[in-house]
């Protein structure tokens, strides 16, 4: 009987003495990574994902400040599409984005090519180039607003002294000049991002390629076209994508320079959302305007991404 009891107790004694299994190194790294990512994920959920989903949800409700939400389905979207202001905002956003990005691209590429040469004071000019980009937006656009002033602005004084005009030009108060004035101010602030990005890409191009091209008799334009541009293809794609998204969502230049006027001449969709949601307090319709512009931005991202992948496979 004693032998039988010892035999029965032996497995339990062995199990009690067995140590708990330790996690592998890979499992510890995964758990550590998740712990480190948790704060960033929480911030992303609170500041990005939740407002994004809430805006989509709000677009299907009739909601004003201080009132309860009332589900109306697609009524907000159908109503917003019939607005003349919505059509004008769509056209203004397209013009503002395309022209501003094109100007920033040309200026950025030209400045990058110049600063990539061996010129005196090159490092100083490279650092000075970042000044418009790092300055606060309200400082930049309020300065441009003073420059555009018809009575005290520097631009009108300069044009008078050069004999190009006989009376002041209201750059921000007329339909013919308001949009291009806003575009110029925004392009001046944004082109350093293009220039610095392109300049960084040019620094990675092997000098031997240019030396071989010079030996073969290639001109400066041919070197730029067949060596520089192909080397910057992916950088150009990423910069254009980011700048287009930022420009299409720009709010400060229009708000600080014109406020959307005159007569909706510079009302882009971000300004329309502000006027409907913050001024008129109609949150449901403002959310519907934002949601209607979302497919356009997603389509842009998919087009640029597809072009980059196709070029990479080629």
PDB file of C-alpha atoms in Angstrom:
ATOM      1  CA  UNK A   1       0.000   0.000   0.000  1.00  0.00           C
ATOM      2  CA  UNK A   2       2.888   2.306   0.845  1.00  0.00           C
ATOM      3  CA  UNK A   3       4.537   1.666  -2.519  1.00  0.00           C
ATOM      4  CA  UNK A   4       1.249   2.388  -4.268  1.00  0.00           C
ATOM      5  CA  UNK A   5       0.816   5.741  -2.486  1.00  0.00           C
ATOM      6  CA  UNK A   6       4.382   6.754  -3.372  1.00  0.00           C
ATOM      7  CA  UNK A   7       3.729   5.878  -7.021  1.00  0.00           C
ATOM      8  CA  UNK A   8       0.586   7.994  -7.024  1.00  0.00           C
ATOM      9  CA  UNK A   9       2.300  10.989  -5.404  1.00  0.00           C
ATOM     10  CA  UNK A  10       5.358  10.934  -7.704  1.00  0.00           C
ATOM     11  CA  UNK A  11       3.711  12.631 -10.769  1.00  0.00           C
ATOM     12  CA  UNK A  12       2.351  15.412  -8.563  1.00  0.00           C
ATOM     13  CA  UNK A  13       5.762  16.014  -7.012  1.00  0.00           C
ATOM     14  CA  UNK A  14       7.360  16.193 -10.475  1.00  0.00           C
ATOM     15  CA  UNK A  15       4.701  18.663 -11.705  1.00  0.00           C
ATOM     16  CA  UNK A  16       5.216  20.803  -8.598  1.00  0.00           C
ATOM     17  CA  UNK A  17       8.951  20.921  -9.128  1.00  0.00           C
ATOM     18  CA  UNK A  18       8.657  21.760 -12.876  1.00  0.00           C
ATOM     19  CA  UNK A  19       9.471  25.462 -13.597  1.00  0.00           C
ATOM     20  CA  UNK A  20       7.033  27.626 -15.578  1.00  0.00           C
ATOM     21  CA  UNK A  21       7.840  27.910 -19.294  1.00  0.00           C
ATOM     22  CA  UNK A  22       9.768  31.078 -20.235  1.00  0.00           C
ATOM     23  CA  UNK A  23       8.851  33.248 -23.193  1.00  0.00           C
ATOM     24  CA  UNK A  24      11.084  33.066 -26.203  1.00  0.00           C
ATOM     25  CA  UNK A  25      13.137  36.033 -27.303  1.00  0.00           C
ATOM     26  CA  UNK A  26      10.820  36.682 -30.262  1.00  0.00           C
ATOM     27  CA  UNK A  27       7.744  36.665 -28.007  1.00  0.00           C
ATOM     28  CA  UNK A  28       9.379  39.114 -25.588  1.00  0.00           C
ATOM     29  CA  UNK A  29      10.253  41.438 -28.497  1.00  0.00           C
ATOM     30  CA  UNK A  30       6.664  41.304 -29.792  1.00  0.00           C
ATOM     31  CA  UNK A  31       5.224  42.103 -26.377  1.00  0.00           C
ATOM     32  CA  UNK A  32       7.763  44.902 -25.856  1.00  0.00           C
ATOM     33  CA  UNK A  33       6.957  46.370 -29.251  1.00  0.00           C
ATOM     34  CA  UNK A  34       3.226  46.323 -28.531  1.00  0.00           C
ATOM     35  CA  UNK A  35       3.797  48.042 -25.192  1.00  0.00           C
ATOM     36  CA  UNK A  36       5.843  50.784 -26.874  1.00  0.00           C
ATOM     37  CA  UNK A  37       3.260  51.219 -29.645  1.00  0.00           C
ATOM     38  CA  UNK A  38       0.280  51.426 -27.312  1.00  0.00           C
ATOM     39  CA  UNK A  39       0.599  55.179 -26.486  1.00  0.00           C
ATOM     40  CA  UNK A  40       0.987  56.096 -30.159  1.00  0.00           C
ATOM     41  CA  UNK A  41      -1.971  53.908 -31.116  1.00  0.00           C
ATOM     42  CA  UNK A  42      -4.129  55.502 -28.426  1.00  0.00           C
ATOM     43  CA  UNK A  43      -3.224  58.988 -29.643  1.00  0.00           C
ATOM     44  CA  UNK A  44      -3.932  57.929 -33.236  1.00  0.00           C
ATOM     45  CA  UNK A  45      -7.323  56.523 -32.272  1.00  0.00           C
ATOM     46  CA  UNK A  46      -8.330  59.583 -30.274  1.00  0.00           C
ATOM     47  CA  UNK A  47      -7.028  62.310 -32.580  1.00  0.00           C
ATOM     48  CA  UNK A  48      -7.386  60.738 -36.054  1.00  0.00           C
ATOM     49  CA  UNK A  49      -9.562  57.646 -36.264  1.00  0.00           C
ATOM     50  CA  UNK A  50     -12.362  58.795 -33.962  1.00  0.00           C
ATOM     51  CA  UNK A  51     -12.803  62.281 -35.559  1.00  0.00           C
ATOM     52  CA  UNK A  52     -12.642  60.705 -39.031  1.00  0.00           C
ATOM     53  CA  UNK A  53     -15.363  58.158 -38.259  1.00  0.00           C
ATOM     54  CA  UNK A  54     -17.411  60.718 -36.360  1.00  0.00           C
ATOM     55  CA  UNK A  55     -17.343  63.100 -39.363  1.00  0.00           C
ATOM     56  CA  UNK A  56     -18.641  60.343 -41.638  1.00  0.00           C
ATOM     57  CA  UNK A  57     -21.348  59.453 -39.110  1.00  0.00           C
ATOM     58  CA  UNK A  58     -22.305  63.118 -38.698  1.00  0.00           C
ATOM     59  CA  UNK A  59     -22.805  63.542 -42.444  1.00  0.00           C
ATOM     60  CA  UNK A  60     -25.893  61.315 -42.263  1.00  0.00           C
ATOM     61  CA  UNK A  61     -27.544  63.366 -39.507  1.00  0.00           C
ATOM     62  CA  UNK A  62     -29.170  66.760 -39.279  1.00  0.00           C
ATOM     63  CA  UNK A  63     -27.166  68.304 -36.496  1.00  0.00           C
ATOM     64  CA  UNK A  64     -26.756  71.855 -35.282  1.00  0.00           C
ATOM     65  CA  UNK A  65     -24.899  73.184 -32.286  1.00  0.00           C
ATOM     66  CA  UNK A  66     -27.010  72.689 -29.155  1.00  0.00           C
ATOM     67  CA  UNK A  67     -29.567  70.359 -30.768  1.00  0.00           C
ATOM     68  CA  UNK A  68     -29.920  66.593 -30.896  1.00  0.00           C
ATOM     69  CA  UNK A  69     -28.837  64.694 -34.005  1.00  0.00           C
ATOM     70  CA  UNK A  70     -31.635  63.581 -36.327  1.00  0.00           C
ATOM     71  CA  UNK A  71     -30.920  60.847 -38.879  1.00  0.00           C
ATOM     72  CA  UNK A  72     -31.676  62.029 -42.427  1.00  0.00           C
ATOM     73  CA  UNK A  73     -29.726  59.505 -44.520  1.00  0.00           C
ATOM     74  CA  UNK A  74     -28.327  60.977 -47.736  1.00  0.00           C
ATOM     75  CA  UNK A  75     -30.359  64.174 -47.529  1.00  0.00           C
ATOM     76  CA  UNK A  76     -27.356  66.274 -46.473  1.00  0.00           C
ATOM     77  CA  UNK A  77     -25.306  65.038 -49.417  1.00  0.00           C
ATOM     78  CA  UNK A  78     -28.085  65.665 -51.931  1.00  0.00           C
ATOM     79  CA  UNK A  79     -28.651  69.134 -50.502  1.00  0.00           C
ATOM     80  CA  UNK A  80     -24.981  70.085 -50.488  1.00  0.00           C
ATOM     81  CA  UNK A  81     -24.447  69.014 -54.104  1.00  0.00           C
ATOM     82  CA  UNK A  82     -27.137  71.477 -55.251  1.00  0.00           C
ATOM     83  CA  UNK A  83     -25.353  74.452 -53.687  1.00  0.00           C
ATOM     84  CA  UNK A  84     -23.765  76.904 -56.130  1.00  0.00           C
ATOM     85  CA  UNK A  85     -21.115  77.457 -53.439  1.00  0.00           C
ATOM     86  CA  UNK A  86     -20.225  73.761 -53.502  1.00  0.00           C
ATOM     87  CA  UNK A  87     -19.591  73.811 -57.253  1.00  0.00           C
ATOM     88  CA  UNK A  88     -17.577  77.008 -56.914  1.00  0.00           C
ATOM     89  CA  UNK A  89     -15.575  75.522 -54.036  1.00  0.00           C
ATOM     90  CA  UNK A  90     -14.850  72.415 -56.084  1.00  0.00           C
ATOM     91  CA  UNK A  91     -13.566  74.474 -59.021  1.00  0.00           C
ATOM     92  CA  UNK A  92     -11.596  76.833 -56.768  1.00  0.00           C
ATOM     93  CA  UNK A  93      -9.986  73.937 -54.917  1.00  0.00           C
ATOM     94  CA  UNK A  94      -8.918  72.313 -58.187  1.00  0.00           C
ATOM     95  CA  UNK A  95      -7.480  75.573 -59.569  1.00  0.00           C
ATOM     96  CA  UNK A  96      -5.768  76.476 -56.316  1.00  0.00           C
ATOM     97  CA  UNK A  97      -4.228  73.012 -55.911  1.00  0.00           C
ATOM     98  CA  UNK A  98      -3.033  72.486 -59.479  1.00  0.00           C
ATOM     99  CA  UNK A  99      -1.585  75.964 -60.014  1.00  0.00           C
ATOM    100  CA  UNK A 100       0.022  76.218 -56.567  1.00  0.00           C
ATOM    101  CA  UNK A 101       1.631  72.776 -56.797  1.00  0.00           C
ATOM    102  CA  UNK A 102       2.891  73.528 -60.315  1.00  0.00           C
ATOM    103  CA  UNK A 103       4.484  76.803 -59.191  1.00  0.00           C
ATOM    104  CA  UNK A 104       6.063  75.132 -56.162  1.00  0.00           C
ATOM    105  CA  UNK A 105       7.413  72.333 -58.339  1.00  0.00           C
ATOM    106  CA  UNK A 106       9.014  74.687 -60.882  1.00  0.00           C
ATOM    107  CA  UNK A 107      10.468  77.009 -58.239  1.00  0.00           C
ATOM    108  CA  UNK A 108      11.643  74.127 -56.072  1.00  0.00           C
ATOM    109  CA  UNK A 109      13.335  72.324 -58.956  1.00  0.00           C
ATOM    110  CA  UNK A 110      15.012  75.491 -60.208  1.00  0.00           C
ATOM    111  CA  UNK A 111      16.340  76.459 -56.775  1.00  0.00           C
ATOM    112  CA  UNK A 112      17.521  72.893 -56.131  1.00  0.00           C
ATOM    113  CA  UNK A 113      19.457  72.827 -59.409  1.00  0.00           C
ATOM    114  CA  UNK A 114      21.144  76.148 -58.576  1.00  0.00           C
ATOM    115  CA  UNK A 115      22.019  75.176 -55.000  1.00  0.00           C
ATOM    116  CA  UNK A 116      23.391  71.849 -56.212  1.00  0.00           C
ATOM    117  CA  UNK A 117      26.134  73.700 -58.083  1.00  0.00           C
ATOM    118  CA  UNK A 118      29.447  74.739 -56.549  1.00  0.00           C
ATOM    119  CA  UNK A 119      28.666  78.384 -55.823  1.00  0.00           C
ATOM    120  CA  UNK A 120      29.978  80.688 -53.141  1.00  0.00           C
ATOM    121  CA  UNK A 121      27.843  80.765 -49.984  1.00  0.00           C
ATOM    122  CA  UNK A 122      25.948  77.636 -50.969  1.00  0.00           C
ATOM    123  CA  UNK A 123      25.483  76.427 -47.384  1.00  0.00           C
ATOM    124  CA  UNK A 124      24.170  79.818 -46.286  1.00  0.00           C
ATOM    125  CA  UNK A 125      21.597  79.903 -49.069  1.00  0.00           C
ATOM    126  CA  UNK A 126      20.543  76.334 -48.279  1.00  0.00           C
ATOM    127  CA  UNK A 127      19.838  77.288 -44.680  1.00  0.00           C
ATOM    128  CA  UNK A 128      18.203  80.587 -45.663  1.00  0.00           C
ATOM    129  CA  UNK A 129      15.932  78.700 -48.059  1.00  0.00           C
ATOM    130  CA  UNK A 130      14.060  77.109 -45.152  1.00  0.00           C
ATOM    131  CA  UNK A 131      12.952  80.458 -43.735  1.00  0.00           C
ATOM    132  CA  UNK A 132       9.543  80.634 -45.498  1.00  0.00           C
ATOM    133  CA  UNK A 133       8.845  77.002 -44.607  1.00  0.00           C
ATOM    134  CA  UNK A 134       9.619  77.242 -40.876  1.00  0.00           C
ATOM    135  CA  UNK A 135       7.877  80.566 -40.269  1.00  0.00           C
ATOM    136  CA  UNK A 136       4.398  80.341 -38.689  1.00  0.00           C
ATOM    137  CA  UNK A 137       1.635  80.449 -41.252  1.00  0.00           C
ATOM    138  CA  UNK A 138      -0.158  83.428 -39.744  1.00  0.00           C
ATOM    139  CA  UNK A 139       3.063  85.489 -39.848  1.00  0.00           C
ATOM    140  CA  UNK A 140       3.629  84.629 -43.513  1.00  0.00           C
ATOM    141  CA  UNK A 141       0.104  85.360 -44.695  1.00  0.00           C
ATOM    142  CA  UNK A 142      -0.374  88.504 -42.630  1.00  0.00           C
ATOM    143  CA  UNK A 143       2.876  89.802 -44.124  1.00  0.00           C
ATOM    144  CA  UNK A 144       1.618  89.030 -47.608  1.00  0.00           C
ATOM    145  CA  UNK A 145      -1.668  90.708 -46.748  1.00  0.00           C
ATOM    146  CA  UNK A 146       0.272  93.881 -45.932  1.00  0.00           C
ATOM    147  CA  UNK A 147       2.262  93.550 -49.176  1.00  0.00           C
ATOM    148  CA  UNK A 148      -1.010  93.318 -51.133  1.00  0.00           C
ATOM    149  CA  UNK A 149      -2.602  96.318 -49.390  1.00  0.00           C
ATOM    150  CA  UNK A 150      -3.787  98.825 -52.037  1.00  0.00           C
ATOM    151  CA  UNK A 151      -2.860 101.901 -49.952  1.00  0.00           C
ATOM    152  CA  UNK A 152       0.170 100.939 -47.894  1.00  0.00           C
ATOM    153  CA  UNK A 153       1.357  97.742 -49.565  1.00  0.00           C
ATOM    154  CA  UNK A 154       4.899  97.462 -50.853  1.00  0.00           C
ATOM    155  CA  UNK A 155       3.814  95.904 -54.161  1.00  0.00           C
ATOM    156  CA  UNK A 156       1.702  98.895 -55.164  1.00  0.00           C
ATOM    157  CA  UNK A 157       4.500 101.290 -54.170  1.00  0.00           C
ATOM    158  CA  UNK A 158       6.964  99.333 -56.317  1.00  0.00           C
ATOM    159  CA  UNK A 159       4.623  99.243 -59.306  1.00  0.00           C
ATOM    160  CA  UNK A 160       4.012 102.997 -58.992  1.00  0.00           C
ATOM    161  CA  UNK A 161       7.737 103.732 -58.903  1.00  0.00           C
ATOM    162  CA  UNK A 162       8.315 101.566 -61.965  1.00  0.00           C
ATOM    163  CA  UNK A 163       5.540 103.369 -63.829  1.00  0.00           C
ATOM    164  CA  UNK A 164       3.609 100.156 -64.471  1.00  0.00           C
ATOM    165  CA  UNK A 165       0.341 101.318 -62.877  1.00  0.00           C
ATOM    166  CA  UNK A 166      -1.437 104.633 -62.462  1.00  0.00           C
ATOM    167  CA  UNK A 167      -3.796 103.641 -59.639  1.00  0.00           C
ATOM    168  CA  UNK A 168      -3.567 101.104 -56.811  1.00  0.00           C
ATOM    169  CA  UNK A 169      -4.477  97.491 -57.460  1.00  0.00           C
ATOM    170  CA  UNK A 170      -6.742  95.802 -54.924  1.00  0.00           C
ATOM    171  CA  UNK A 171      -5.069  92.404 -55.203  1.00  0.00           C
ATOM    172  CA  UNK A 172      -7.290  90.690 -52.631  1.00  0.00           C
ATOM    173  CA  UNK A 173     -10.550  92.534 -53.345  1.00  0.00           C
ATOM    174  CA  UNK A 174     -11.176  91.795 -57.020  1.00  0.00           C
ATOM    175  CA  UNK A 175     -12.125  88.493 -58.612  1.00  0.00           C
ATOM    176  CA  UNK A 176      -9.471  88.789 -61.310  1.00  0.00           C
ATOM    177  CA  UNK A 177      -6.536  88.999 -58.898  1.00  0.00           C
ATOM    178  CA  UNK A 178      -7.709  87.440 -55.610  1.00  0.00           C
ATOM    179  CA  UNK A 179      -7.085  83.783 -56.457  1.00  0.00           C
ATOM    180  CA  UNK A 180      -3.688  84.268 -58.092  1.00  0.00           C
ATOM    181  CA  UNK A 181      -2.619  86.470 -55.159  1.00  0.00           C
ATOM    182  CA  UNK A 182      -3.485  83.733 -52.678  1.00  0.00           C
ATOM    183  CA  UNK A 183      -1.731  81.145 -54.842  1.00  0.00           C
ATOM    184  CA  UNK A 184       1.474  83.209 -55.011  1.00  0.00           C
ATOM    185  CA  UNK A 185       1.565  83.674 -51.245  1.00  0.00           C
ATOM    186  CA  UNK A 186       0.966  79.975 -50.631  1.00  0.00           C
ATOM    187  CA  UNK A 187       3.525  78.914 -53.246  1.00  0.00           C
ATOM    188  CA  UNK A 188       6.152  81.211 -51.699  1.00  0.00           C
ATOM    189  CA  UNK A 189       5.689  79.509 -48.350  1.00  0.00           C
ATOM    190  CA  UNK A 190       5.601  75.959 -49.735  1.00  0.00           C
ATOM    191  CA  UNK A 191       8.288  75.807 -52.434  1.00  0.00           C
ATOM    192  CA  UNK A 192      11.211  75.301 -49.969  1.00  0.00           C
ATOM    193  CA  UNK A 193       9.836  71.847 -49.190  1.00  0.00           C
ATOM    194  CA  UNK A 194      10.192  70.952 -52.882  1.00  0.00           C
ATOM    195  CA  UNK A 195      13.641  72.521 -53.140  1.00  0.00           C
ATOM    196  CA  UNK A 196      15.085  70.776 -50.083  1.00  0.00           C
ATOM    197  CA  UNK A 197      13.607  67.408 -51.082  1.00  0.00           C
ATOM    198  CA  UNK A 198      14.910  67.644 -54.648  1.00  0.00           C
ATOM    199  CA  UNK A 199      18.290  68.897 -53.464  1.00  0.00           C
ATOM    200  CA  UNK A 200      18.628  65.931 -51.108  1.00  0.00           C
ATOM    201  CA  UNK A 201      17.870  63.594 -54.007  1.00  0.00           C
ATOM    202  CA  UNK A 202      20.394  65.295 -56.287  1.00  0.00           C
ATOM    203  CA  UNK A 203      23.106  64.777 -53.680  1.00  0.00           C
ATOM    204  CA  UNK A 204      22.724  61.001 -54.088  1.00  0.00           C
ATOM    205  CA  UNK A 205      23.290  60.970 -57.864  1.00  0.00           C
ATOM    206  CA  UNK A 206      26.822  59.615 -58.593  1.00  0.00           C
ATOM    207  CA  UNK A 207      29.041  62.339 -60.134  1.00  0.00           C
ATOM    208  CA  UNK A 208      30.462  59.714 -62.501  1.00  0.00           C
ATOM    209  CA  UNK A 209      27.207  59.760 -64.450  1.00  0.00           C
ATOM    210  CA  UNK A 210      27.550  63.477 -65.214  1.00  0.00           C
ATOM    211  CA  UNK A 211      31.231  63.065 -66.074  1.00  0.00           C
ATOM    212  CA  UNK A 212      30.442  60.254 -68.509  1.00  0.00           C
ATOM    213  CA  UNK A 213      27.651  62.353 -70.051  1.00  0.00           C
ATOM    214  CA  UNK A 214      30.021  65.302 -70.528  1.00  0.00           C
ATOM    215  CA  UNK A 215      32.531  63.029 -72.231  1.00  0.00           C
ATOM    216  CA  UNK A 216      29.794  61.881 -74.603  1.00  0.00           C
ATOM    217  CA  UNK A 217      28.986  65.504 -75.420  1.00  0.00           C
ATOM    218  CA  UNK A 218      25.676  65.807 -73.533  1.00  0.00           C
ATOM    219  CA  UNK A 219      24.470  69.336 -72.852  1.00  0.00           C
ATOM    220  CA  UNK A 220      23.316  70.600 -69.445  1.00  0.00           C
ATOM    221  CA  UNK A 221      19.688  70.142 -70.448  1.00  0.00           C
ATOM    222  CA  UNK A 222      20.324  66.578 -71.630  1.00  0.00           C
ATOM    223  CA  UNK A 223      22.115  65.758 -68.367  1.00  0.00           C
ATOM    224  CA  UNK A 224      19.167  67.143 -66.405  1.00  0.00           C
ATOM    225  CA  UNK A 225      16.602  65.302 -68.516  1.00  0.00           C
ATOM    226  CA  UNK A 226      18.262  61.900 -68.760  1.00  0.00           C
ATOM    227  CA  UNK A 227      20.181  61.716 -65.467  1.00  0.00           C
ATOM    228  CA  UNK A 228      18.736  64.069 -62.852  1.00  0.00           C
ATOM    229  CA  UNK A 229      15.019  63.647 -63.490  1.00  0.00           C
ATOM    230  CA  UNK A 230      15.058  59.804 -63.664  1.00  0.00           C
ATOM    231  CA  UNK A 231      17.071  59.721 -60.434  1.00  0.00           C
ATOM    232  CA  UNK A 232      14.480  61.926 -58.713  1.00  0.00           C
ATOM    233  CA  UNK A 233      11.418  60.077 -59.987  1.00  0.00           C
ATOM    234  CA  UNK A 234      10.325  58.547 -56.681  1.00  0.00           C
ATOM    235  CA  UNK A 235      11.152  61.688 -54.721  1.00  0.00           C
ATOM    236  CA  UNK A 236       9.119  63.763 -57.169  1.00  0.00           C
ATOM    237  CA  UNK A 237       6.187  61.377 -56.818  1.00  0.00           C
ATOM    238  CA  UNK A 238       6.186  61.437 -53.025  1.00  0.00           C
ATOM    239  CA  UNK A 239       6.660  65.220 -52.820  1.00  0.00           C
ATOM    240  CA  UNK A 240       3.902  65.882 -55.352  1.00  0.00           C
ATOM    241  CA  UNK A 241       1.567  63.529 -53.508  1.00  0.00           C
ATOM    242  CA  UNK A 242       2.177  65.094 -50.103  1.00  0.00           C
ATOM    243  CA  UNK A 243       2.064  68.659 -51.393  1.00  0.00           C
ATOM    244  CA  UNK A 244      -1.130  68.054 -53.339  1.00  0.00           C
ATOM    245  CA  UNK A 245      -2.862  66.675 -50.248  1.00  0.00           C
ATOM    246  CA  UNK A 246      -1.591  69.529 -48.089  1.00  0.00           C
ATOM    247  CA  UNK A 247      -2.527  72.159 -50.664  1.00  0.00           C
ATOM    248  CA  UNK A 248      -6.005  70.749 -51.239  1.00  0.00           C
ATOM    249  CA  UNK A 249      -6.582  70.889 -47.472  1.00  0.00           C
ATOM    250  CA  UNK A 250      -5.013  74.321 -46.981  1.00  0.00           C
ATOM    251  CA  UNK A 251      -7.076  76.695 -44.879  1.00  0.00           C
ATOM    252  CA  UNK A 252      -4.774  79.418 -43.527  1.00  0.00           C
ATOM    253  CA  UNK A 253      -3.962  81.224 -46.817  1.00  0.00           C
ATOM    254  CA  UNK A 254      -7.581  81.729 -47.802  1.00  0.00           C
ATOM    255  CA  UNK A 255      -8.817  82.486 -44.285  1.00  0.00           C
ATOM    256  CA  UNK A 256      -6.094  85.021 -43.481  1.00  0.00           C
ATOM    257  CA  UNK A 257      -5.885  86.722 -46.881  1.00  0.00           C
ATOM    258  CA  UNK A 258      -9.410  86.879 -48.310  1.00  0.00           C
ATOM    259  CA  UNK A 259     -11.795  84.958 -46.058  1.00  0.00           C
ATOM    260  CA  UNK A 260     -13.169  83.247 -49.165  1.00  0.00           C
ATOM    261  CA  UNK A 261     -14.069  86.440 -51.011  1.00  0.00           C
ATOM    262  CA  UNK A 262     -14.683  88.439 -52.978  1.00  0.00           C
ATOM    263  CA  UNK A 263     -18.013  86.824 -53.906  1.00  0.00           C
ATOM    264  CA  UNK A 264     -16.720  83.260 -53.271  1.00  0.00           C
ATOM    265  CA  UNK A 265     -13.854  83.799 -55.739  1.00  0.00           C
ATOM    266  CA  UNK A 266     -11.394  82.113 -53.362  1.00  0.00           C
ATOM    267  CA  UNK A 267     -13.746  79.865 -51.381  1.00  0.00           C
ATOM    268  CA  UNK A 268     -12.047  76.468 -51.367  1.00  0.00           C
ATOM    269  CA  UNK A 269     -13.718  73.482 -49.756  1.00  0.00           C
ATOM    270  CA  UNK A 270     -11.954  73.910 -46.408  1.00  0.00           C
ATOM    271  CA  UNK A 271     -13.265  77.476 -46.230  1.00  0.00           C
ATOM    272  CA  UNK A 272     -16.744  76.256 -47.168  1.00  0.00           C
ATOM    273  CA  UNK A 273     -16.642  73.708 -44.341  1.00  0.00           C
ATOM    274  CA  UNK A 274     -15.606  76.469 -41.946  1.00  0.00           C
ATOM    275  CA  UNK A 275     -18.384  78.812 -43.074  1.00  0.00           C
ATOM    276  CA  UNK A 276     -21.078  76.149 -42.871  1.00  0.00           C
ATOM    277  CA  UNK A 277     -19.917  74.427 -39.711  1.00  0.00           C
ATOM    278  CA  UNK A 278     -18.402  77.210 -37.585  1.00  0.00           C
ATOM    279  CA  UNK A 279     -20.276  80.293 -38.777  1.00  0.00           C
ATOM    280  CA  UNK A 280     -23.714  78.843 -39.588  1.00  0.00           C
ATOM    281  CA  UNK A 281     -23.409  76.057 -36.970  1.00  0.00           C
ATOM    282  CA  UNK A 282     -24.777  73.379 -39.347  1.00  0.00           C
ATOM    283  CA  UNK A 283     -22.488  70.511 -38.454  1.00  0.00           C
ATOM    284  CA  UNK A 284     -24.222  67.814 -40.491  1.00  0.00           C
ATOM    285  CA  UNK A 285     -23.945  69.724 -43.764  1.00  0.00           C
ATOM    286  CA  UNK A 286     -20.341  70.708 -43.012  1.00  0.00           C
ATOM    287  CA  UNK A 287     -19.470  67.046 -42.438  1.00  0.00           C
ATOM    288  CA  UNK A 288     -21.197  66.139 -45.709  1.00  0.00           C
ATOM    289  CA  UNK A 289     -19.015  68.649 -47.589  1.00  0.00           C
ATOM    290  CA  UNK A 290     -15.874  67.100 -46.098  1.00  0.00           C
ATOM    291  CA  UNK A 291     -16.976  63.547 -46.868  1.00  0.00           C
ATOM    292  CA  UNK A 292     -17.794  64.435 -50.488  1.00  0.00           C
ATOM    293  CA  UNK A 293     -14.215  65.624 -51.029  1.00  0.00           C
ATOM    294  CA  UNK A 294     -12.742  62.485 -49.476  1.00  0.00           C
ATOM    295  CA  UNK A 295     -13.071  60.250 -52.594  1.00  0.00           C
ATOM    296  CA  UNK A 296     -11.206  62.855 -54.654  1.00  0.00           C
ATOM    297  CA  UNK A 297      -8.208  62.754 -52.325  1.00  0.00           C
ATOM    298  CA  UNK A 298      -8.281  58.951 -52.110  1.00  0.00           C
ATOM    299  CA  UNK A 299      -8.368  58.728 -55.905  1.00  0.00           C
ATOM    300  CA  UNK A 300      -5.382  61.043 -56.129  1.00  0.00           C
ATOM    301  CA  UNK A 301      -3.411  58.904 -53.694  1.00  0.00           C
ATOM    302  CA  UNK A 302      -4.232  55.730 -55.622  1.00  0.00           C
ATOM    303  CA  UNK A 303      -3.241  57.279 -58.973  1.00  0.00           C
ATOM    304  CA  UNK A 304       0.139  58.516 -57.752  1.00  0.00           C
ATOM    305  CA  UNK A 305       0.824  55.262 -55.890  1.00  0.00           C
ATOM    306  CA  UNK A 306      -0.030  53.238 -59.005  1.00  0.00           C
ATOM    307  CA  UNK A 307       2.264  55.336 -61.177  1.00  0.00           C
ATOM    308  CA  UNK A 308       5.122  54.881 -58.708  1.00  0.00           C
ATOM    309  CA  UNK A 309       4.636  51.119 -58.553  1.00  0.00           C
ATOM    310  CA  UNK A 310       4.449  50.863 -62.336  1.00  0.00           C
ATOM    311  CA  UNK A 311       7.659  52.857 -62.690  1.00  0.00           C
ATOM    312  CA  UNK A 312       9.365  50.688 -60.067  1.00  0.00           C
ATOM    313  CA  UNK A 313       8.379  47.482 -61.840  1.00  0.00           C
ATOM    314  CA  UNK A 314       9.608  48.912 -65.159  1.00  0.00           C
TER     315      UNK A 314
END
